[in-house]
XYZ file of N, CA, C and O in Angstrom:
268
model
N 23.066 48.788 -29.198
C 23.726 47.885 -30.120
C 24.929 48.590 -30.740
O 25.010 49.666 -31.333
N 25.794 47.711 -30.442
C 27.562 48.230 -31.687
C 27.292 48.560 -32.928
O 26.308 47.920 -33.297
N 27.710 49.281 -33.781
C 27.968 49.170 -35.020
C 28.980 47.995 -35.639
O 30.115 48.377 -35.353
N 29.025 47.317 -36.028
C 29.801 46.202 -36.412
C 29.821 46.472 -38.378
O 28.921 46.522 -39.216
N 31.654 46.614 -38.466
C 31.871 46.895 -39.726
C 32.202 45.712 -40.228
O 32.878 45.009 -39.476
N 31.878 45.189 -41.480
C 32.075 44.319 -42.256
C 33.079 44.530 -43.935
O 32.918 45.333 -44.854
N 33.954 43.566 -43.766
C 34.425 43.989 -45.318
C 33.552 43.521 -46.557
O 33.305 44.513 -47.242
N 33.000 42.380 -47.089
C 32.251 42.172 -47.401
C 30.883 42.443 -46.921
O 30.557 41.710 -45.987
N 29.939 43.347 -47.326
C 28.660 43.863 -46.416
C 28.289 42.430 -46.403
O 28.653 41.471 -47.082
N 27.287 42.604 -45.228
C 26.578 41.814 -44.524
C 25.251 41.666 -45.265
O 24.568 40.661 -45.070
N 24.834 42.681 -46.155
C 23.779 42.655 -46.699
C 23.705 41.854 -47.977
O 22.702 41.342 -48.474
N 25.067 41.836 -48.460
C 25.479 41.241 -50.061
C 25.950 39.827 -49.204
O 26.434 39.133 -50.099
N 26.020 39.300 -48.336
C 26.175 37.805 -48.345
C 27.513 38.043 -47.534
O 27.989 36.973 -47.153
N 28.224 39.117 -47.179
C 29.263 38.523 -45.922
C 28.804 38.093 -44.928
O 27.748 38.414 -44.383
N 29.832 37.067 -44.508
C 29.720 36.513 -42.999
C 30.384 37.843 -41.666
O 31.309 38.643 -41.807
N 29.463 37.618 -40.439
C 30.004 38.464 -39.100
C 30.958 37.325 -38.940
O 30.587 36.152 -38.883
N 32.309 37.751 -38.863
C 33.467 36.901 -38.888
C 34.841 37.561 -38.067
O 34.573 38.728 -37.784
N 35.560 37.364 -37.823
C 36.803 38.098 -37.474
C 37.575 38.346 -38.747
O 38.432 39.229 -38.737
N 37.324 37.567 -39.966
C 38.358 37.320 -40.977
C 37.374 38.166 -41.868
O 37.794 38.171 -43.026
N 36.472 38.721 -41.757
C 35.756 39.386 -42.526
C 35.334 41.042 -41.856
O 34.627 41.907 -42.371
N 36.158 41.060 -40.377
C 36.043 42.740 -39.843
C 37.481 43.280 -40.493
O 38.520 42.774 -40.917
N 36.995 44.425 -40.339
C 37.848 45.437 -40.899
C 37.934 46.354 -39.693
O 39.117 46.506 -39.388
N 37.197 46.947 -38.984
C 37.511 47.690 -37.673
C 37.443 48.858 -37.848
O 38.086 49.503 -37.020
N 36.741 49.637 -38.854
C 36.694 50.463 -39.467
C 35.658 51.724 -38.721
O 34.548 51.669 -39.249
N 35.703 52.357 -38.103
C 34.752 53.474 -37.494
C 33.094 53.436 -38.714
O 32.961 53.143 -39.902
N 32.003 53.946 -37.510
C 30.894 53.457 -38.444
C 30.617 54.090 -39.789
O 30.081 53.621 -40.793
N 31.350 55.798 -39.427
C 31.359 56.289 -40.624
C 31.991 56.134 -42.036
O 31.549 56.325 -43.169
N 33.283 55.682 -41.509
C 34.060 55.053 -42.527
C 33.163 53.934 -43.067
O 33.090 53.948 -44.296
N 32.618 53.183 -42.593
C 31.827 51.861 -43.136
C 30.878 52.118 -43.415
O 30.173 51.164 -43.085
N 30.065 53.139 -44.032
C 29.012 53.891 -44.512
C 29.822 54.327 -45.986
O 29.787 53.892 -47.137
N 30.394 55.177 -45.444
C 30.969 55.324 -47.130
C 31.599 54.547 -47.885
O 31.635 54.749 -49.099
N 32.372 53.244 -47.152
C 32.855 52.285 -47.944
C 31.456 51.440 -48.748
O 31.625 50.614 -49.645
N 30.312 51.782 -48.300
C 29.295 50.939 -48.993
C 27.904 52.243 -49.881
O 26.675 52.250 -49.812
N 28.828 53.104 -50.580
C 28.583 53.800 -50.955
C 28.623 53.530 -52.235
O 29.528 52.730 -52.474
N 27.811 53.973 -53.510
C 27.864 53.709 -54.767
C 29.298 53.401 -55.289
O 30.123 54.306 -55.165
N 29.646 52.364 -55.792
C 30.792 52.702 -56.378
C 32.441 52.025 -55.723
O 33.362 51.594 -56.417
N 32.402 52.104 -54.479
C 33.168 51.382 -54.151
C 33.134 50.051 -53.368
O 32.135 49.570 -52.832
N 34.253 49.586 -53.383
C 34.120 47.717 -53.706
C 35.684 47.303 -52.302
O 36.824 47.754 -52.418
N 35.212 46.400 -51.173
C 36.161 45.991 -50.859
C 36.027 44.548 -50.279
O 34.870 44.179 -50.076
N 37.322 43.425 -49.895
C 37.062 42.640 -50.008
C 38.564 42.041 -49.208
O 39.728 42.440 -49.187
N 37.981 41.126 -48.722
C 39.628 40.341 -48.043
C 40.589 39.636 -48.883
O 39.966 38.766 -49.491
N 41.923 39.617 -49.217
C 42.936 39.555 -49.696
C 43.544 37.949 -48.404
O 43.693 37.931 -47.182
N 43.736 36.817 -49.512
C 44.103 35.876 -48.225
C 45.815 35.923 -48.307
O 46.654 36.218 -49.159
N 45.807 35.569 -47.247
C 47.646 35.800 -47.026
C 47.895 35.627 -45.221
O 47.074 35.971 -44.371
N 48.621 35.293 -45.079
C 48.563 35.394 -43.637
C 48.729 36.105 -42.416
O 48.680 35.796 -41.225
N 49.078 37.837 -43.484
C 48.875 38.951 -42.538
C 47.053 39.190 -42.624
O 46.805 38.437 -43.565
N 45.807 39.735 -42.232
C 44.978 40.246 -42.499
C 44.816 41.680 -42.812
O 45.000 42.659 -42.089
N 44.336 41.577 -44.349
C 44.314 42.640 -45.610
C 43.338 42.818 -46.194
O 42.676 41.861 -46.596
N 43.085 43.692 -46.341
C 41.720 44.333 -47.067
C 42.152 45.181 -48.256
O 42.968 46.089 -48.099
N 41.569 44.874 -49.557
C 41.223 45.628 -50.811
C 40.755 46.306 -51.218
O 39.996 45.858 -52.077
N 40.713 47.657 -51.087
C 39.196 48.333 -51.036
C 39.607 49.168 -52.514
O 40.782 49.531 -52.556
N 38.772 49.497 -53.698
C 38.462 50.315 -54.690
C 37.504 51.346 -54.522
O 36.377 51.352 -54.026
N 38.252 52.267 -55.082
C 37.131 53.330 -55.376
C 36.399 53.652 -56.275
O 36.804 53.417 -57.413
N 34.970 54.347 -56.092
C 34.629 54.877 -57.552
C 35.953 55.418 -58.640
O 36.138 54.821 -59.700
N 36.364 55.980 -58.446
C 37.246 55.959 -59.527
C 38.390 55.038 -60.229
O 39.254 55.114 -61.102
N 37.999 54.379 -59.555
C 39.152 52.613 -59.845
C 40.104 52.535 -59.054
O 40.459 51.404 -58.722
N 40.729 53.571 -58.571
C 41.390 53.332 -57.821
C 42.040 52.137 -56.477
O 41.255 51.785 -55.597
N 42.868 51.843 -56.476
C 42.756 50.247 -55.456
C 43.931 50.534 -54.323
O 45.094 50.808 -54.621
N 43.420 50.422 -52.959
C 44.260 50.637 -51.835
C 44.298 49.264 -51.269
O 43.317 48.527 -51.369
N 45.604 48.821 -50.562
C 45.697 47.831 -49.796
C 46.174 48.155 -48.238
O 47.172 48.753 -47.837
N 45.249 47.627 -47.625
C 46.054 47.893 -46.187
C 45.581 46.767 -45.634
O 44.552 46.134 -45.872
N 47.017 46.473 -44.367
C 46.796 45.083 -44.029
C 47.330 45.576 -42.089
O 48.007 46.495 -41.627
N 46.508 44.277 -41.401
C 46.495 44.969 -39.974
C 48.026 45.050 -39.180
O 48.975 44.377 -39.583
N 48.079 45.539 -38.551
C 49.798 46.011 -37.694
C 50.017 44.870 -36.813
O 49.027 44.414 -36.241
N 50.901 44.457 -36.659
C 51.911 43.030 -36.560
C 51.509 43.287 -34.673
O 51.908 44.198 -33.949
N 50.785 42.350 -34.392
C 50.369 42.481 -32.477
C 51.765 42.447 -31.804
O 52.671 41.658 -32.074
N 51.779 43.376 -30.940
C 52.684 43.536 -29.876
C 53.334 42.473 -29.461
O 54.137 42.564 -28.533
């Protein structure tokens, strides 16, 4: 079985979605669901993700424009 990363976990009520992957390696998606930090889809019509950190901190990154 894949690891399948979710921006909203799957456990807190996200949907397995395309508009809800992030594509994120499994490790990365382990620590994003780590005490403390928080991420979440941003609507707009590039696809963007919000992610905070324990320390409040807030990053935006949004996916690279297809070939």
């Amino acid at each position: 079985m894949r690891h399948l990363d979710h921006i909203e976990d799957h456990a807190d009520g996200g949907p397995t979605s395309a508009a809800n992957g992030q594509g994120a390696c499994e490790e990365c998606n382990y620590a994003k669901q780590a005490l403390g930090w928080k991420a979440r889809p941003r609507p707009g019509p590039v696809h963007t993700v919000e992610t905070t950190t324990p320390t409040g901190h807030t990053y935006v990154s949004s996916a690279p424009t297809a070939p």
